[in-house]
Every structure is written in C-alpha cells, then in structure tokens.
Amino acid sequence: MAVLSGSTSNGAIVLSGTNSFTDDNILPTGSRVTYVSYGSQRTISSTASSPAATSASNATATGTASTTSSPRGTTQAVTLLAGSVGLITQSIINGTVTLGANTTAASTSASASSTTSTVLNTQPCNNYPELCERKYSNVTEVCAHNSPFVKAGNAASNQNLPVLNQLNDGIRMLQGQTHFENNTLFYCHTSCSLLNAGTMEAYLATVASWVRTHPYDVVTILIGNADFIGVGNYTAPIQASGLGPYLYEPPYIPMKLNDWPTLSEMILTQKRVVLFMDYNADQTTVPYILDEFSQLWETPFSPTNVSFPCNTQRPPGLNRNQSLERMYMANHNLNAEINFLGASLLLPNTAQINQTNAVSGFGSLGLMANTCTTDWNRPPNFLLVDFYDVGNGSVFEVAAQHNNVTYNRPCCGVATSAAPSPFTTPSLLAASMAALAALAALL
C-alpha cells in the first residue's frame, strides 16, 4: 500500500507519497475476502450486560410497575407505542425507566406495514411516532458514508459535518473504514497518512455519549474491516467506548427480514445500537458484532454509474429469494474514477452532489429509492450517501417518503470548523486530479 500524506495550500489539495497505491473504495477482492453462508438458521442466547431488565416482548404490568435501568440525566414522562397490542406509559426519571401499571407491552410477533401505521403516541422513535411500532427491518434510514471522514479540503473526505451533527440532523446509520496501525484501530481513508480521523474508540465514545442522551433512538453502525483483521481486535475499543450496554444481540444467526424487533421493543430493552461488520465477523465468538452480508446485501459498491442500478452485488451469487429474506442498502455515493500509471482511485464526485442527493430527477437519491422499491417490492433499509447535508435535508425527505411520513425537520447543522468547505474552495475534484498528477510522478 502507498505511504501517502495530504495537505492543503491556498485551496489546493496536495497528495504526496511513494510506492504502489491501493484504494479502499475499490471493491475488495482476493483470498482474504470471504462471505459467510449459513445452511440453516441458528438460535442463540444473549450473554451481554444490559441496562434493561424487562423484555418488551413479554412485559406485562397488571397492578405494579416494572422498572428498567436507562441512561441518566433525563427526566420525562411519555406514552410510548409498543406495537399493535397495547400502549406502555413510560417515565424516565433520573435514569430509571418505569413502565406504567395496567399496560401490556407488545409481543415480538406484532408488526406494522410501512403504509398502515396508526399514530397512537406522541413520543417519536427515530424522529417519528409512526416508526415506533415498525420492525427495525421495516424502516428506511439515511446512512452517512465514511461518517468519520470530515476534513475540509481533503480529497479523502466524505462528509462536511462531524458525527454529532450527523446524528442530530437525523442520520441513523454510521459507516466507516477502520485500519489497524500500531496495534490500535483508527478510522482512516485508504491510508492513515492521507486522512486519519482518530481512534475508533474515541469516535464510538462520541456516538455513545449521544446514544445515552437520546433514549428513543435506534442507531446502526457499519464497520469496514479494511485490513481483514480478526474480530477479537474490535472488542476492547468498542467496550471502552461505552457502547457495550446498548449493543443489540440477535436471537438468531442469521436474522431474516421478519425476525427483527420493533423500534419500541429495542427502546424498551435499551438495546438500541445495531453493530454490523463487513468482513471477518464471528457472532458465535462476539455476538454483538453482526455479520453484515448474511443479513444485509448491498447494491454496487462505490458506484460511478449515475443511473445507480439496484441489483445485488455483495454478497455475490445471491438469488432473488435469498435477497428478499434480508435487509438491503442502496449505495448512492457517486464517485469519479481517476487512473494514473495503472493505479485507480475513486473520489467523491462533488461536481454532481446536489443532483445526487436530490429528491427527484436522473441520478437522484429519490429516483434510485423508487427504482429499488419497484424492483424489490419494498424500500431500501439504508440509503448510503456522501455529504448528506448538501440539499438541505433532501436525503431525509427521500427516506421520509419511503417511511410514509412527512419530513418537516430543520437541516442541516453548521460545521464547527472555520476551515473552508470543499464546496466553497476551488473544485475539489479538479484539485484532486491535479494533486494525483503530481503523485504519479513519484511512483
């Protein structure tokens, strides 16, 4: 892999380096790339510590209240929808969740169509009351592609705003590439010399702090294991980050589409963080790091085709019936491919980002989501995008349309850095191409 460094000078992006170059945006291939396939579904038992002692699938209060532990620092009383069976009156006072008496929690068999939800409560789940009774697998959310990579003027950046802004604005899936350097996991793009967003532990600690103070939100994290290291290397930083008590452990391996709990069930048990890893997950060893591709398929990786086809690419060889049994993610991050001396690099196509993130029109996120819905008879579960804030909430409007809810939230947060945005400096793509030309001379 190349030894690269990146810097900016007078609005220009400078890359320098030596040796050969390997881009993480290229579809992974080779002997290290394996996809788990299960001949049959396995039933497993949970062993993780939990801040919730009462299961939403069987909790029944008939005269006395049930209590569960919850993040401290909040005081509120709400009526929370818990499926079609009944309502749970829930209070959170000084970190204790209390389920009101004479109420019955919904069973895990209760589910709702994304087009027939009846709003019976006022407390939003993932920003909308209508989503509370829906299964996790029956909700469309926006995913921040390479969420940690926020560095103005850096060709390897994929977002303008940091993770707290992302979550506050409505992002509910966070994806990022990790690299193992000096026995430490970092979020780095292609090379830690090119863009190093810090340690995985620090990033996840920030996410955990947000999760603790937002008890009615379910967040998904997708880890890119860029160096194909063993799953055991991930447990220490994950647990040290404070996410551990919130990590969801599924009852089955793999989880089929209809096996997932409702958002309200996950909220009531406080198992509100679903953690996937693309390669080398082993749920029998680490049950809270879920294997991505046995439960979630993806459309073409790092697309350069503005038509954004909605066919399955990963895992390879998946037939239609198998695809219909699992969730899926629509990759809608348009890239521009640049080649020098046989080396290929994919960079975010910022020249077309407004249309890429738009609600309608050729090449738009809205059109791709509609195409996917037609092709697969249901919307994508996750819409992966670059620079989610471009379009002033258009990506969230697309998700809302496919959730059959109305998007009326303000968007988007203001970057905290005083550094110039890639959309206010000279064209990021043009500057990157010039920098790569200089890099090619070094190879």
mmCIF file of C-alpha atoms in Angstrom, residues 71-308:
data_model
loop_
_atom_site.group_PDB
_atom_site.id
_atom_site.type_symbol
_atom_site.label_atom_id
_atom_site.label_comp_id
_atom_site.label_asym_id
_atom_site.label_seq_id
_atom_site.Cartn_x
_atom_site.Cartn_y
_atom_site.Cartn_z
ATOM 1 C CA PRO A 71 -29.180 6.426 30.702
ATOM 2 C CA ARG A 72 -29.052 9.047 33.425
ATOM 3 C CA GLY A 73 -29.561 12.733 33.013
ATOM 4 C CA THR A 74 -33.110 12.765 31.601
ATOM 5 C CA THR A 75 -36.475 13.397 33.227
ATOM 6 C CA GLN A 76 -39.594 12.955 31.138
ATOM 7 C CA ALA A 77 -42.879 11.090 31.005
ATOM 8 C CA VAL A 78 -44.286 9.916 27.682
ATOM 9 C CA THR A 79 -46.666 7.425 26.173
ATOM 10 C CA LEU A 80 -44.672 5.080 24.001
ATOM 11 C CA LEU A 81 -46.244 2.923 21.325
ATOM 12 C CA ALA A 82 -45.200 -0.705 21.742
ATOM 13 C CA GLY A 83 -46.815 -2.433 18.802
ATOM 14 C CA SER A 84 -50.444 -3.106 17.929
ATOM 15 C CA VAL A 85 -51.298 -4.960 21.153
ATOM 16 C CA GLY A 86 -51.223 -2.042 23.543
ATOM 17 C CA LEU A 87 -49.538 1.027 24.928
ATOM 18 C CA ILE A 88 -46.877 1.421 27.547
ATOM 19 C CA THR A 89 -46.794 4.544 29.641
ATOM 20 C CA GLN A 90 -43.114 5.129 30.203
ATOM 21 C CA SER A 91 -41.392 7.561 32.529
ATOM 22 C CA ILE A 92 -37.680 8.270 32.603
ATOM 23 C CA ILE A 93 -36.672 9.975 35.838
ATOM 24 C CA ASN A 94 -33.067 10.176 36.977
ATOM 25 C CA GLY A 95 -32.036 7.373 34.688
ATOM 26 C CA THR A 96 -34.767 4.862 35.588
ATOM 27 C CA VAL A 97 -37.301 3.712 33.017
ATOM 28 C CA THR A 98 -40.682 2.917 34.596
ATOM 29 C CA LEU A 99 -43.373 1.058 32.690
ATOM 30 C CA GLY A 100 -46.756 2.190 33.956
ATOM 31 C CA ALA A 101 -49.212 -0.197 35.628
ATOM 32 C CA ASN A 102 -52.170 -1.822 33.856
ATOM 33 C CA THR A 103 -50.425 -1.799 30.500
ATOM 34 C CA THR A 104 -49.185 -4.564 28.264
ATOM 35 C CA ALA A 105 -46.114 -4.482 26.069
ATOM 36 C CA ALA A 106 -46.418 -5.734 22.520
ATOM 37 C CA SER A 107 -45.297 -9.216 21.637
ATOM 38 C CA THR A 108 -42.480 -9.699 19.182
ATOM 39 C CA SER A 109 -44.980 -11.021 16.649
ATOM 40 C CA ALA A 110 -46.667 -7.635 16.407
ATOM 41 C CA SER A 111 -45.655 -5.748 13.301
ATOM 42 C CA ALA A 112 -46.973 -2.958 11.169
ATOM 43 C CA SER A 113 -46.933 -2.182 7.497
ATOM 44 C CA SER A 114 -44.990 0.883 6.478
ATOM 45 C CA THR A 115 -48.177 2.122 4.807
ATOM 46 C CA THR A 116 -50.773 1.386 7.517
ATOM 47 C CA SER A 117 -49.310 2.703 10.784
ATOM 48 C CA THR A 118 -51.740 4.352 13.194
ATOM 49 C CA VAL A 119 -50.260 7.047 15.387
ATOM 50 C CA LEU A 120 -51.358 6.438 18.982
ATOM 51 C CA ASN A 121 -48.494 8.078 20.827
ATOM 52 C CA THR A 122 -46.663 11.367 20.765
ATOM 53 C CA GLN A 123 -43.133 10.177 21.528
ATOM 54 C CA PRO A 124 -41.068 9.854 18.326
ATOM 55 C CA CYS A 125 -38.871 6.850 17.696
ATOM 56 C CA ASN A 126 -36.061 7.849 15.334
ATOM 57 C CA ASN A 127 -37.797 11.217 14.920
ATOM 58 C CA TYR A 128 -41.274 9.903 14.021
ATOM 59 C CA PRO A 129 -44.041 8.456 16.261
ATOM 60 C CA GLU A 130 -45.203 6.382 13.296
ATOM 61 C CA LEU A 131 -41.971 4.361 13.343
ATOM 62 C CA CYS A 132 -42.281 3.095 16.914
ATOM 63 C CA GLU A 133 -44.347 0.015 16.094
ATOM 64 C CA ARG A 134 -42.458 -0.909 12.955
ATOM 65 C CA LYS A 135 -39.832 -3.579 12.834
ATOM 66 C CA TYR A 136 -36.224 -2.445 12.588
ATOM 67 C CA SER A 137 -36.212 -4.141 9.190
ATOM 68 C CA ASN A 138 -39.239 -2.133 8.032
ATOM 69 C CA VAL A 139 -37.732 1.347 8.295
ATOM 70 C CA THR A 140 -35.690 3.366 5.792
ATOM 71 C CA GLU A 141 -32.809 5.376 7.277
ATOM 72 C CA VAL A 142 -30.072 7.592 5.827
ATOM 73 C CA CYS A 143 -26.508 6.298 6.221
ATOM 74 C CA ALA A 144 -23.508 8.630 6.374
ATOM 75 C CA HIS A 145 -20.878 7.047 4.122
ATOM 76 C CA ASN A 146 -17.489 7.231 5.832
ATOM 77 C CA SER A 147 -19.038 9.186 8.671
ATOM 78 C CA PRO A 148 -15.740 9.969 10.492
ATOM 79 C CA PHE A 149 -14.005 11.416 7.426
ATOM 80 C CA VAL A 150 -14.629 15.117 7.911
ATOM 81 C CA LYS A 151 -11.671 17.271 6.937
ATOM 82 C CA ALA A 152 -12.178 20.378 4.838
ATOM 83 C CA GLY A 153 -10.058 20.471 1.701
ATOM 84 C CA ASN A 154 -9.015 16.824 1.955
ATOM 85 C CA ALA A 155 -9.733 14.734 -1.122
ATOM 86 C CA ALA A 156 -10.482 11.724 1.061
ATOM 87 C CA SER A 157 -13.325 13.407 2.982
ATOM 88 C CA ASN A 158 -16.863 12.138 2.507
ATOM 89 C CA GLN A 159 -18.809 14.377 4.896
ATOM 90 C CA ASN A 160 -18.874 18.079 5.759
ATOM 91 C CA LEU A 161 -20.196 17.787 9.311
ATOM 92 C CA PRO A 162 -18.990 15.665 12.250
ATOM 93 C CA VAL A 163 -20.848 12.759 13.777
ATOM 94 C CA LEU A 164 -22.782 14.696 16.432
ATOM 95 C CA ASN A 165 -24.196 16.948 13.721
ATOM 96 C CA GLN A 166 -24.976 13.886 11.647
ATOM 97 C CA LEU A 167 -26.960 12.261 14.445
ATOM 98 C CA ASN A 168 -28.728 15.471 15.429
ATOM 99 C CA ASP A 169 -29.774 16.037 11.820
ATOM 100 C CA GLY A 170 -31.292 12.558 11.507
ATOM 101 C CA ILE A 171 -28.548 10.202 10.328
ATOM 102 C CA ARG A 172 -29.246 6.811 11.912
ATOM 103 C CA MET A 173 -26.599 4.655 10.247
ATOM 104 C CA LEU A 174 -22.896 5.429 10.516
ATOM 105 C CA GLN A 175 -20.412 3.700 8.204
ATOM 106 C CA GLY A 176 -16.640 3.986 8.197
ATOM 107 C CA GLN A 177 -13.405 2.223 7.240
ATOM 108 C CA THR A 178 -11.074 1.100 10.015
ATOM 109 C CA HIS A 179 -7.350 0.373 9.787
ATOM 110 C CA PHE A 180 -5.111 -1.391 12.302
ATOM 111 C CA GLU A 181 -1.967 0.664 12.929
ATOM 112 C CA ASN A 182 0.493 0.056 15.796
ATOM 113 C CA ASN A 183 -1.979 -2.303 17.475
ATOM 114 C CA THR A 184 -4.642 0.407 17.510
ATOM 115 C CA LEU A 185 -7.798 0.727 15.422
ATOM 116 C CA PHE A 186 -8.149 4.035 13.606
ATOM 117 C CA TYR A 187 -10.734 5.411 11.218
ATOM 118 C CA CYS A 188 -8.551 6.087 8.162
ATOM 119 C CA HIS A 189 -9.383 6.510 4.497
ATOM 120 C CA THR A 190 -7.089 4.345 2.362
ATOM 121 C CA SER A 191 -4.039 5.341 4.413
ATOM 122 C CA CYS A 192 -3.726 6.818 7.894
ATOM 123 C CA SER A 193 -1.211 9.249 6.390
ATOM 124 C CA LEU A 194 -3.810 10.524 3.941
ATOM 125 C CA LEU A 195 -6.764 11.012 6.292
ATOM 126 C CA ASN A 196 -6.697 9.873 9.910
ATOM 127 C CA ALA A 197 -9.927 10.696 11.748
ATOM 128 C CA GLY A 198 -8.640 9.396 15.073
ATOM 129 C CA THR A 199 -9.092 6.202 17.009
ATOM 130 C CA MET A 200 -12.146 4.038 16.675
ATOM 131 C CA GLU A 201 -12.599 4.178 20.442
ATOM 132 C CA ALA A 202 -12.753 7.982 20.503
ATOM 133 C CA TYR A 203 -15.266 8.113 17.649
ATOM 134 C CA LEU A 204 -17.504 5.461 19.219
ATOM 135 C CA ALA A 205 -17.274 7.218 22.588
ATOM 136 C CA THR A 206 -18.764 10.296 20.945
ATOM 137 C CA VAL A 207 -21.546 8.162 19.485
ATOM 138 C CA ALA A 208 -22.130 6.508 22.869
ATOM 139 C CA SER A 209 -22.487 9.890 24.569
ATOM 140 C CA TRP A 210 -25.198 10.805 22.070
ATOM 141 C CA VAL A 211 -26.970 7.459 22.472
ATOM 142 C CA ARG A 212 -27.055 7.893 26.256
ATOM 143 C CA THR A 213 -28.857 11.220 25.973
ATOM 144 C CA HIS A 214 -31.285 10.107 23.243
ATOM 145 C CA PRO A 215 -33.161 7.149 24.769
ATOM 146 C CA TYR A 216 -35.743 6.927 21.975
ATOM 147 C CA ASP A 217 -33.349 6.488 19.072
ATOM 148 C CA VAL A 218 -32.023 3.323 17.447
ATOM 149 C CA VAL A 219 -28.637 3.726 15.749
ATOM 150 C CA THR A 220 -26.881 1.370 13.340
ATOM 151 C CA ILE A 221 -23.097 1.262 12.918
ATOM 152 C CA LEU A 222 -21.378 -0.454 9.994
ATOM 153 C CA ILE A 223 -17.670 -1.142 10.499
ATOM 154 C CA GLY A 224 -15.471 -1.546 7.455
ATOM 155 C CA ASN A 225 -12.710 -4.006 8.354
ATOM 156 C CA ALA A 226 -10.278 -2.711 5.739
ATOM 157 C CA ASP A 227 -7.330 -4.795 6.947
ATOM 158 C CA PHE A 228 -9.364 -8.008 7.381
ATOM 159 C CA ILE A 229 -8.162 -8.490 10.945
ATOM 160 C CA GLY A 230 -9.769 -10.836 13.459
ATOM 161 C CA VAL A 231 -12.968 -9.709 15.143
ATOM 162 C CA GLY A 232 -11.367 -10.016 18.579
ATOM 163 C CA ASN A 233 -9.318 -6.886 17.887
ATOM 164 C CA TYR A 234 -12.518 -4.838 17.948
ATOM 165 C CA THR A 235 -13.943 -5.798 21.324
ATOM 166 C CA ALA A 236 -11.672 -3.660 23.534
ATOM 167 C CA PRO A 237 -12.260 -0.296 21.802
ATOM 168 C CA ILE A 238 -15.983 -0.979 21.467
ATOM 169 C CA GLN A 239 -16.402 -1.804 25.144
ATOM 170 C CA ALA A 240 -14.123 1.031 26.270
ATOM 171 C CA SER A 241 -16.218 3.490 24.253
ATOM 172 C CA GLY A 242 -19.260 2.945 26.451
ATOM 173 C CA LEU A 243 -21.443 1.426 23.724
ATOM 174 C CA GLY A 244 -21.461 -2.047 25.277
ATOM 175 C CA PRO A 245 -24.693 -1.840 27.311
ATOM 176 C CA TYR A 246 -26.662 -0.693 24.254
ATOM 177 C CA LEU A 247 -25.459 -3.268 21.719
ATOM 178 C CA TYR A 248 -28.175 -5.490 20.307
ATOM 179 C CA GLU A 249 -27.554 -9.250 20.266
ATOM 180 C CA PRO A 250 -29.937 -11.079 17.930
ATOM 181 C CA PRO A 251 -31.666 -14.326 18.946
ATOM 182 C CA TYR A 252 -30.872 -15.972 15.604
ATOM 183 C CA ILE A 253 -27.918 -16.284 13.223
ATOM 184 C CA PRO A 254 -28.653 -15.019 10.646
ATOM 185 C CA MET A 255 -31.642 -12.764 11.235
ATOM 186 C CA LYS A 256 -34.198 -12.947 8.447
ATOM 187 C CA LEU A 257 -36.230 -9.948 7.391
ATOM 188 C CA ASN A 258 -39.175 -10.592 9.707
ATOM 189 C CA ASP A 259 -37.110 -11.698 12.717
ATOM 190 C CA TRP A 260 -36.123 -8.199 13.798
ATOM 191 C CA PRO A 261 -37.839 -6.490 16.756
ATOM 192 C CA THR A 262 -39.786 -3.252 16.536
ATOM 193 C CA LEU A 263 -38.071 0.012 17.338
ATOM 194 C CA SER A 264 -40.138 0.364 20.510
ATOM 195 C CA GLU A 265 -39.063 -3.100 21.681
ATOM 196 C CA MET A 266 -35.432 -2.156 21.181
ATOM 197 C CA ILE A 267 -36.007 1.127 23.008
ATOM 198 C CA LEU A 268 -37.749 -0.505 25.969
ATOM 199 C CA THR A 269 -34.931 -3.001 26.399
ATOM 200 C CA GLN A 270 -32.377 -0.238 25.714
ATOM 201 C CA LYS A 271 -30.684 -2.454 23.101
ATOM 202 C CA ARG A 272 -30.624 0.412 20.660
ATOM 203 C CA VAL A 273 -27.319 0.077 18.793
ATOM 204 C CA VAL A 274 -27.016 -2.479 15.998
ATOM 205 C CA LEU A 275 -23.385 -3.060 15.034
ATOM 206 C CA PHE A 276 -22.501 -4.724 11.724
ATOM 207 C CA MET A 277 -19.050 -5.555 10.313
ATOM 208 C CA ASP A 278 -18.451 -6.301 6.650
ATOM 209 C CA TYR A 279 -15.680 -8.925 6.855
ATOM 210 C CA ASN A 280 -14.467 -11.415 9.483
ATOM 211 C CA ALA A 281 -17.352 -11.048 11.928
ATOM 212 C CA ASP A 282 -17.945 -14.161 14.043
ATOM 213 C CA GLN A 283 -21.186 -13.937 16.008
ATOM 214 C CA THR A 284 -20.515 -17.168 17.879
ATOM 215 C CA THR A 285 -17.415 -15.501 19.346
ATOM 216 C CA VAL A 286 -18.590 -11.873 19.553
ATOM 217 C CA PRO A 287 -22.406 -11.913 19.382
ATOM 218 C CA TYR A 288 -22.844 -8.129 19.297
ATOM 219 C CA ILE A 289 -20.727 -7.664 16.139
ATOM 220 C CA LEU A 290 -23.129 -8.845 13.457
ATOM 221 C CA ASP A 291 -22.001 -10.270 10.141
ATOM 222 C CA GLU A 292 -23.225 -7.813 7.538
ATOM 223 C CA PHE A 293 -23.646 -9.791 4.370
ATOM 224 C CA SER A 294 -25.542 -12.766 5.776
ATOM 225 C CA GLN A 295 -28.237 -10.314 6.909
ATOM 226 C CA LEU A 296 -27.875 -7.278 4.670
ATOM 227 C CA TRP A 297 -26.998 -7.047 0.996
ATOM 228 C CA GLU A 298 -25.706 -4.044 -0.921
ATOM 229 C CA THR A 299 -26.163 -2.555 -4.372
ATOM 230 C CA PRO A 300 -22.972 -1.885 -6.415
ATOM 231 C CA PHE A 301 -20.082 -0.642 -4.269
ATOM 232 C CA SER A 302 -18.601 2.853 -4.813
ATOM 233 C CA PRO A 303 -20.733 3.480 -7.903
ATOM 234 C CA THR A 304 -19.552 5.583 -10.814
ATOM 235 C CA ASN A 305 -22.701 4.862 -12.854
ATOM 236 C CA VAL A 306 -25.069 7.810 -12.481
ATOM 237 C CA SER A 307 -28.045 5.557 -13.254
ATOM 238 C CA PHE A 308 -27.481 3.738 -9.923
#
